[in-house]
C-alpha cells in the first residue's frame, strides 16, 4: 500500500481478523495504515465488514486476531473510554434525556473539565456546525439534519485527534447530504483531524476522501485515492462497484508493451491495458467507462480497433446524453456524451462504430 | 440560521370548496367514525361503570352513611329535629323513645340501631339490646321506666350520641378510622394511646409497601436488563420463568413460601443441616413482617420486571456506546445515560407494585402472623363483622392515600413519563 513509512501510521490494522460466531470470518486479514490528518473512507456493499472494522477501532468489538495500533500504541486491551476517539453514529445516538448543550457537556464533564471552560468549548463546537442557537433544545425537537450537526459537534467537542463516522449521512435527503458532505470535509480540513468514514454511497466516498478502501467480503479490494479508484480499478469488483462501467468478456489474444489484444466471445478484437492478466489465452473481463467510449470516427485514436454497434435507446439528460447500444451481443452497453455545441443526437436503430483509447479499457480478472 | 420549525403562522379560517367552514366539514366527516368507535367501546364502558365506578361510589357513600338508628327510631328522630342540640331529654323524648323501642323489638332491629350508636359511643349496643328486651314493660312515666332499666339513659352522652346518629350522614367513621372518638359534648378527640391502631396500620402498610417496592426494583432491574439484552431464544426462556408465577395460583405460591420459610421449613432445615444455625435457634421468617415482605416481593416482582423490560428493550445500545466513546466509564454510562432512560419503566413498575402492595390482602393474611398484617386485613376484619361503613371509610382512606401517591408522582416525575408496556 501506498504509505511511505509504515511505523508512523496514525492508525494501523495489522493482520486483523474478526469472527463473531467462530465459524465464519467477517473480516479476513485486514491490513490498513492511515496517516495523521487523512480522510479515509471505507466503502463497500452491505455486510462487507465496514462497521465491524470501525467497532474494533472504537473498542466495542475485540479483534479475534491481529493488532490494532493507534499512534504507535497497541490498543487491543484499551477500553473504549480511554481511546479518546470521537464517534458519530448512523442514528446520531444523541442522549434523548439531555438538551443539546448537556449532550455536548457530557464528554467534557467526564473529563473533569471546569464549568467555564466547558461553556466556551460547547459554544465553539456548536458555532462550528451553526447550531449555536439550539443549545437548550432536546434532540427530539431537532430535524434530522440538525441532529446530525449536533452529533458531529459532540464528537468534536473534546478535541479528539481521530473521529470515526459510520454512515453519518445515511438518514438525510440528497440535498442535505451533499451539503453536509461539504461541511464535514471543511471541518476535517480546518481542524486537521484524522477521519475514518464509513459509507456505501460511492459518490460520497469519491467527493470527500483522501483515500478510499473498497471492502468486499471482509477484505480490502483496493485502497487508493478517488481518481485512481475510478480510473484505474484493480479488479472487476472495484470496476463494477465504483461508477458505471461496460463489461466485455473475452480471452487475451496477444499481450505486449503494455497493450493487450482481447478477442471477444463473438469474435471481434479490442484493445485494452492489461491489469490482472499476464499471458496469452487467459480469460478476462474488459472494463470501459461509458464516457470514454467514442463514436465519432475522427475522435478515435489512430489504428484503434472498433466495434459495430446499434443504437437501442437514446436518453436526453440535459447536461449529458446517455445512449444504450447493442455491442458484441450485449444489450446493455452504455455510452455517455456531453451535450456540447454541435453534438449529434443518435437515433434508435442507427448503426455506428465505437472505439476507445487502449489506456481507457482495462483487462481485469474474469470474476 | 435555519428558520425555527416550531414557530408557525396562525392558520386563517379555511373553507371547503362548497363554502362550508373546514372545521365543520371535518367534524361531520369524522362523526361517523367516532360514533362507530364509541359503539365498539360501549360494552366495556358499561362493564366498567357497573362493576367498578358504581361499587366505588357506593362504598364512598357507605363510608359517610349509616341509617341503622335513623331508620328505626323515627319518633326520637322527630323529637331531635324539633329541639336544638343540647336540649335535655324531657318526658316527650322518653315517650318517643319508648314508642321506637316497642317497634324495634317487634322488628328485631334494636341491635342494628345500637350498633350505629355504638360507633359514636362504645357500649351503647348492649344498652339498646337490653332495653329492647324489656320494651313491652315500658309504661309512663317513661323517664323513670328507662332509668329503671339502666341509669345510662340519664347520661347526656347517650342522648348526644343518639342525636348524631339520628342523621344517616356522619363523619364518625372517618373519625374512628383515624383513631379519634367523640367526647361527651360531641367534639372529636384522639382515643387513648393503647387503642390507636388505624393510623399505625396505615403507616405500616405504606412503609412496608415502600420496602417491597424497593426490593422489587433492586431484584427486577438486572433481570429486566438481561431480558432486554439476551439473544431472542434465551430471552424467551427467561421470560417464561418470569411469567411462570402468573400461571400458578396465588395460594399455591404463598403456600410454597410457607413450606420454604417456616420454622421446620426447607431453608431452616438446610441452615441447621449445614450448621449455620443450631436447632434451638431456627430463624423466624414466617408469620411475621419478614414473611410478608419476602412473599409479597416475590409475588409482585413480575409487575416490576415487565414495565422495566418494555422500556429497556427499546433503548438502542448505541447510546451506551456513544457515552463510552465520549470518555465515560461503564459506571458513569449506567448512571447518567442508561438509568435516566429507564425512569419511565422504573416509575411505572414502582407505582404498579406499590399500589398493588398497599391493597394486598391474601398474602399478609396467610403469612403475616400478628405483626405482618396490613390495613386491608383490618378492612376484611370489619367486613366480616358487617361494619360496612367503617370498612368503607378505611377503604376510602386507602384510596385517597393511593391517589395522593399518584399525584405526588405526577408532580415529581410526570405521569406522561410512565410506560407500562
Ligand atoms: N454482533 C454481531 N453478531 C454476529 N454477526 C454480526 C454482528 N455484527 C455484524 N455481524 C455480521 O458481520 C458481517 C459484517 O457486518 P458489518 O456490520 O460490519 O457490515 P457493514 O459493512 O457495516 O454493512 P452495512 O453497510 O450494511 O452497515 C455481516 O455479515 C453481519 O451479519
Ligand atoms: Mg454498517
PDB file of C-alpha atoms in Angstrom, chain B residues 185-316:
ATOM      1  CA  UNK B 185     -70.094  17.108  74.093  1.00  0.00           C
ATOM      2  CA  UNK B 186     -69.537  15.767  70.609  1.00  0.00           C
ATOM      3  CA  UNK B 187     -66.114  17.283  69.899  1.00  0.00           C
ATOM      4  CA  UNK B 188     -63.575  14.868  68.385  1.00  0.00           C
ATOM      5  CA  UNK B 189     -60.527  13.860  70.375  1.00  0.00           C
ATOM      6  CA  UNK B 190     -57.858  11.213  69.946  1.00  0.00           C
ATOM      7  CA  UNK B 191     -58.503   7.840  71.509  1.00  0.00           C
ATOM      8  CA  UNK B 192     -56.274   6.583  74.271  1.00  0.00           C
ATOM      9  CA  UNK B 193     -52.762   5.638  73.245  1.00  0.00           C
ATOM     10  CA  UNK B 194     -53.213   1.901  73.684  1.00  0.00           C
ATOM     11  CA  UNK B 195     -56.307   1.922  71.458  1.00  0.00           C
ATOM     12  CA  UNK B 196     -54.767   3.667  68.486  1.00  0.00           C
ATOM     13  CA  UNK B 197     -54.457   1.092  65.720  1.00  0.00           C
ATOM     14  CA  UNK B 198     -55.628   2.504  62.406  1.00  0.00           C
ATOM     15  CA  UNK B 199     -53.091   5.261  61.828  1.00  0.00           C
ATOM     16  CA  UNK B 200     -50.314   2.926  62.879  1.00  0.00           C
ATOM     17  CA  UNK B 201     -51.561   0.302  60.442  1.00  0.00           C
ATOM     18  CA  UNK B 202     -51.864   2.810  57.632  1.00  0.00           C
ATOM     19  CA  UNK B 203     -48.307   3.986  58.212  1.00  0.00           C
ATOM     20  CA  UNK B 204     -47.077   0.419  58.439  1.00  0.00           C
ATOM     21  CA  UNK B 205     -48.898  -0.518  55.243  1.00  0.00           C
ATOM     22  CA  UNK B 206     -47.334   2.343  53.326  1.00  0.00           C
ATOM     23  CA  UNK B 207     -43.852   1.768  54.760  1.00  0.00           C
ATOM     24  CA  UNK B 208     -43.939  -1.974  54.072  1.00  0.00           C
ATOM     25  CA  UNK B 209     -45.240  -1.319  50.561  1.00  0.00           C
ATOM     26  CA  UNK B 210     -42.358   1.072  50.046  1.00  0.00           C
ATOM     27  CA  UNK B 211     -39.858  -1.515  51.231  1.00  0.00           C
ATOM     28  CA  UNK B 212     -41.414  -4.158  48.979  1.00  0.00           C
ATOM     29  CA  UNK B 213     -41.346  -1.770  46.009  1.00  0.00           C
ATOM     30  CA  UNK B 214     -37.686  -1.020  46.613  1.00  0.00           C
ATOM     31  CA  UNK B 215     -36.786  -4.696  46.914  1.00  0.00           C
ATOM     32  CA  UNK B 216     -38.717  -5.453  43.732  1.00  0.00           C
ATOM     33  CA  UNK B 217     -36.844  -2.689  41.917  1.00  0.00           C
ATOM     34  CA  UNK B 218     -33.449  -3.951  43.088  1.00  0.00           C
ATOM     35  CA  UNK B 219     -34.249  -7.511  42.049  1.00  0.00           C
ATOM     36  CA  UNK B 220     -36.069  -6.667  38.825  1.00  0.00           C
ATOM     37  CA  UNK B 221     -33.578  -4.249  37.326  1.00  0.00           C
ATOM     38  CA  UNK B 222     -30.844  -6.762  36.472  1.00  0.00           C
ATOM     39  CA  UNK B 223     -33.374  -9.344  35.353  1.00  0.00           C
ATOM     40  CA  UNK B 224     -35.106  -6.889  33.034  1.00  0.00           C
ATOM     41  CA  UNK B 225     -31.765  -5.766  31.669  1.00  0.00           C
ATOM     42  CA  UNK B 226     -30.785  -9.348  30.995  1.00  0.00           C
ATOM     43  CA  UNK B 227     -34.124  -9.964  29.304  1.00  0.00           C
ATOM     44  CA  UNK B 228     -33.637  -6.932  27.098  1.00  0.00           C
ATOM     45  CA  UNK B 229     -30.095  -7.798  26.038  1.00  0.00           C
ATOM     46  CA  UNK B 230     -30.033 -11.587  25.771  1.00  0.00           C
ATOM     47  CA  UNK B 231     -30.426 -13.180  22.335  1.00  0.00           C
ATOM     48  CA  UNK B 232     -34.041 -13.895  21.447  1.00  0.00           C
ATOM     49  CA  UNK B 233     -34.138 -17.623  22.213  1.00  0.00           C
ATOM     50  CA  UNK B 234     -32.666 -17.336  25.687  1.00  0.00           C
ATOM     51  CA  UNK B 235     -34.627 -14.181  26.460  1.00  0.00           C
ATOM     52  CA  UNK B 236     -37.825 -16.102  25.715  1.00  0.00           C
ATOM     53  CA  UNK B 237     -36.850 -18.833  28.138  1.00  0.00           C
ATOM     54  CA  UNK B 238     -36.099 -16.297  30.827  1.00  0.00           C
ATOM     55  CA  UNK B 239     -39.379 -14.556  30.084  1.00  0.00           C
ATOM     56  CA  UNK B 240     -41.232 -17.802  30.684  1.00  0.00           C
ATOM     57  CA  UNK B 241     -39.534 -18.085  34.073  1.00  0.00           C
ATOM     58  CA  UNK B 242     -40.612 -14.536  34.856  1.00  0.00           C
ATOM     59  CA  UNK B 243     -44.189 -15.235  33.819  1.00  0.00           C
ATOM     60  CA  UNK B 244     -44.370 -18.647  35.463  1.00  0.00           C
ATOM     61  CA  UNK B 245     -45.706 -17.207  38.746  1.00  0.00           C
ATOM     62  CA  UNK B 246     -48.647 -15.757  36.797  1.00  0.00           C
ATOM     63  CA  UNK B 247     -49.633 -19.244  35.749  1.00  0.00           C
ATOM     64  CA  UNK B 248     -49.683 -20.646  39.264  1.00  0.00           C
ATOM     65  CA  UNK B 249     -52.392 -19.920  41.758  1.00  0.00           C
ATOM     66  CA  UNK B 250     -51.609 -17.218  44.245  1.00  0.00           C
ATOM     67  CA  UNK B 251     -52.480 -19.613  47.047  1.00  0.00           C
ATOM     68  CA  UNK B 252     -50.076 -22.225  45.761  1.00  0.00           C
ATOM     69  CA  UNK B 253     -47.286 -19.697  45.536  1.00  0.00           C
ATOM     70  CA  UNK B 254     -47.917 -18.384  49.019  1.00  0.00           C
ATOM     71  CA  UNK B 255     -48.171 -21.880  50.472  1.00  0.00           C
ATOM     72  CA  UNK B 256     -44.921 -22.921  48.852  1.00  0.00           C
ATOM     73  CA  UNK B 257     -43.262 -19.988  50.573  1.00  0.00           C
ATOM     74  CA  UNK B 258     -44.652 -21.250  53.846  1.00  0.00           C
ATOM     75  CA  UNK B 259     -43.097 -24.617  53.109  1.00  0.00           C
ATOM     76  CA  UNK B 260     -39.813 -22.887  52.371  1.00  0.00           C
ATOM     77  CA  UNK B 261     -39.595 -20.452  55.228  1.00  0.00           C
ATOM     78  CA  UNK B 262     -41.470 -21.829  58.225  1.00  0.00           C
ATOM     79  CA  UNK B 263     -39.707 -22.988  61.387  1.00  0.00           C
ATOM     80  CA  UNK B 264     -39.487 -26.587  60.178  1.00  0.00           C
ATOM     81  CA  UNK B 265     -39.211 -25.457  56.534  1.00  0.00           C
ATOM     82  CA  UNK B 266     -36.705 -26.157  53.817  1.00  0.00           C
ATOM     83  CA  UNK B 267     -34.498 -23.129  54.428  1.00  0.00           C
ATOM     84  CA  UNK B 268     -34.295 -23.643  58.148  1.00  0.00           C
ATOM     85  CA  UNK B 269     -33.632 -27.363  57.733  1.00  0.00           C
ATOM     86  CA  UNK B 270     -30.823 -26.570  55.341  1.00  0.00           C
ATOM     87  CA  UNK B 271     -29.308 -23.993  57.676  1.00  0.00           C
ATOM     88  CA  UNK B 272     -29.486 -26.410  60.560  1.00  0.00           C
ATOM     89  CA  UNK B 273     -28.068 -29.258  58.492  1.00  0.00           C
ATOM     90  CA  UNK B 274     -25.123 -27.125  57.401  1.00  0.00           C
ATOM     91  CA  UNK B 275     -24.620 -25.904  60.941  1.00  0.00           C
ATOM     92  CA  UNK B 276     -25.192 -22.228  60.200  1.00  0.00           C
ATOM     93  CA  UNK B 277     -27.853 -22.050  62.909  1.00  0.00           C
ATOM     94  CA  UNK B 278     -28.486 -24.595  65.613  1.00  0.00           C
ATOM     95  CA  UNK B 279     -31.731 -26.436  66.083  1.00  0.00           C
ATOM     96  CA  UNK B 280     -32.922 -24.325  69.013  1.00  0.00           C
ATOM     97  CA  UNK B 281     -32.489 -21.020  67.190  1.00  0.00           C
ATOM     98  CA  UNK B 282     -34.279 -21.636  63.926  1.00  0.00           C
ATOM     99  CA  UNK B 283     -34.867 -18.376  62.055  1.00  0.00           C
ATOM    100  CA  UNK B 284     -38.355 -16.937  62.223  1.00  0.00           C
ATOM    101  CA  UNK B 285     -39.085 -15.979  58.668  1.00  0.00           C
ATOM    102  CA  UNK B 286     -42.752 -16.849  58.525  1.00  0.00           C
ATOM    103  CA  UNK B 287     -45.873 -15.466  60.213  1.00  0.00           C
ATOM    104  CA  UNK B 288     -44.276 -12.078  60.776  1.00  0.00           C
ATOM    105  CA  UNK B 289     -43.390  -8.899  58.900  1.00  0.00           C
ATOM    106  CA  UNK B 290     -40.376 -10.541  57.298  1.00  0.00           C
ATOM    107  CA  UNK B 291     -42.605 -13.256  55.832  1.00  0.00           C
ATOM    108  CA  UNK B 292     -44.989 -10.668  54.421  1.00  0.00           C
ATOM    109  CA  UNK B 293     -42.122  -8.762  52.825  1.00  0.00           C
ATOM    110  CA  UNK B 294     -40.410 -11.808  51.308  1.00  0.00           C
ATOM    111  CA  UNK B 295     -43.530 -13.374  49.857  1.00  0.00           C
ATOM    112  CA  UNK B 296     -45.068 -10.163  48.568  1.00  0.00           C
ATOM    113  CA  UNK B 297     -41.803  -9.132  46.941  1.00  0.00           C
ATOM    114  CA  UNK B 298     -41.764 -12.419  45.088  1.00  0.00           C
ATOM    115  CA  UNK B 299     -45.393 -12.214  44.061  1.00  0.00           C
ATOM    116  CA  UNK B 300     -45.208  -8.630  42.836  1.00  0.00           C
ATOM    117  CA  UNK B 301     -41.823  -8.976  41.123  1.00  0.00           C
ATOM    118  CA  UNK B 302     -43.216  -9.573  37.595  1.00  0.00           C
ATOM    119  CA  UNK B 303     -45.141  -6.299  37.796  1.00  0.00           C
ATOM    120  CA  UNK B 304     -41.804  -4.550  38.133  1.00  0.00           C
ATOM    121  CA  UNK B 305     -39.920  -6.634  35.590  1.00  0.00           C
ATOM    122  CA  UNK B 306     -42.377  -6.250  32.738  1.00  0.00           C
ATOM    123  CA  UNK B 307     -42.579  -2.435  32.532  1.00  0.00           C
ATOM    124  CA  UNK B 308     -38.814  -2.193  33.041  1.00  0.00           C
ATOM    125  CA  UNK B 309     -38.243  -4.722  30.290  1.00  0.00           C
ATOM    126  CA  UNK B 310     -40.533  -2.959  27.849  1.00  0.00           C
ATOM    127  CA  UNK B 311     -38.603   0.264  28.372  1.00  0.00           C
ATOM    128  CA  UNK B 312     -35.147  -1.293  28.290  1.00  0.00           C
ATOM    129  CA  UNK B 313     -35.891  -3.255  25.154  1.00  0.00           C
ATOM    130  CA  UNK B 314     -36.251  -0.115  23.075  1.00  0.00           C
ATOM    131  CA  UNK B 315     -33.141   1.671  24.363  1.00  0.00           C
ATOM    132  CA  UNK B 316     -30.681   1.262  21.481  1.00  0.00           C
TER     133      UNK B 316
END
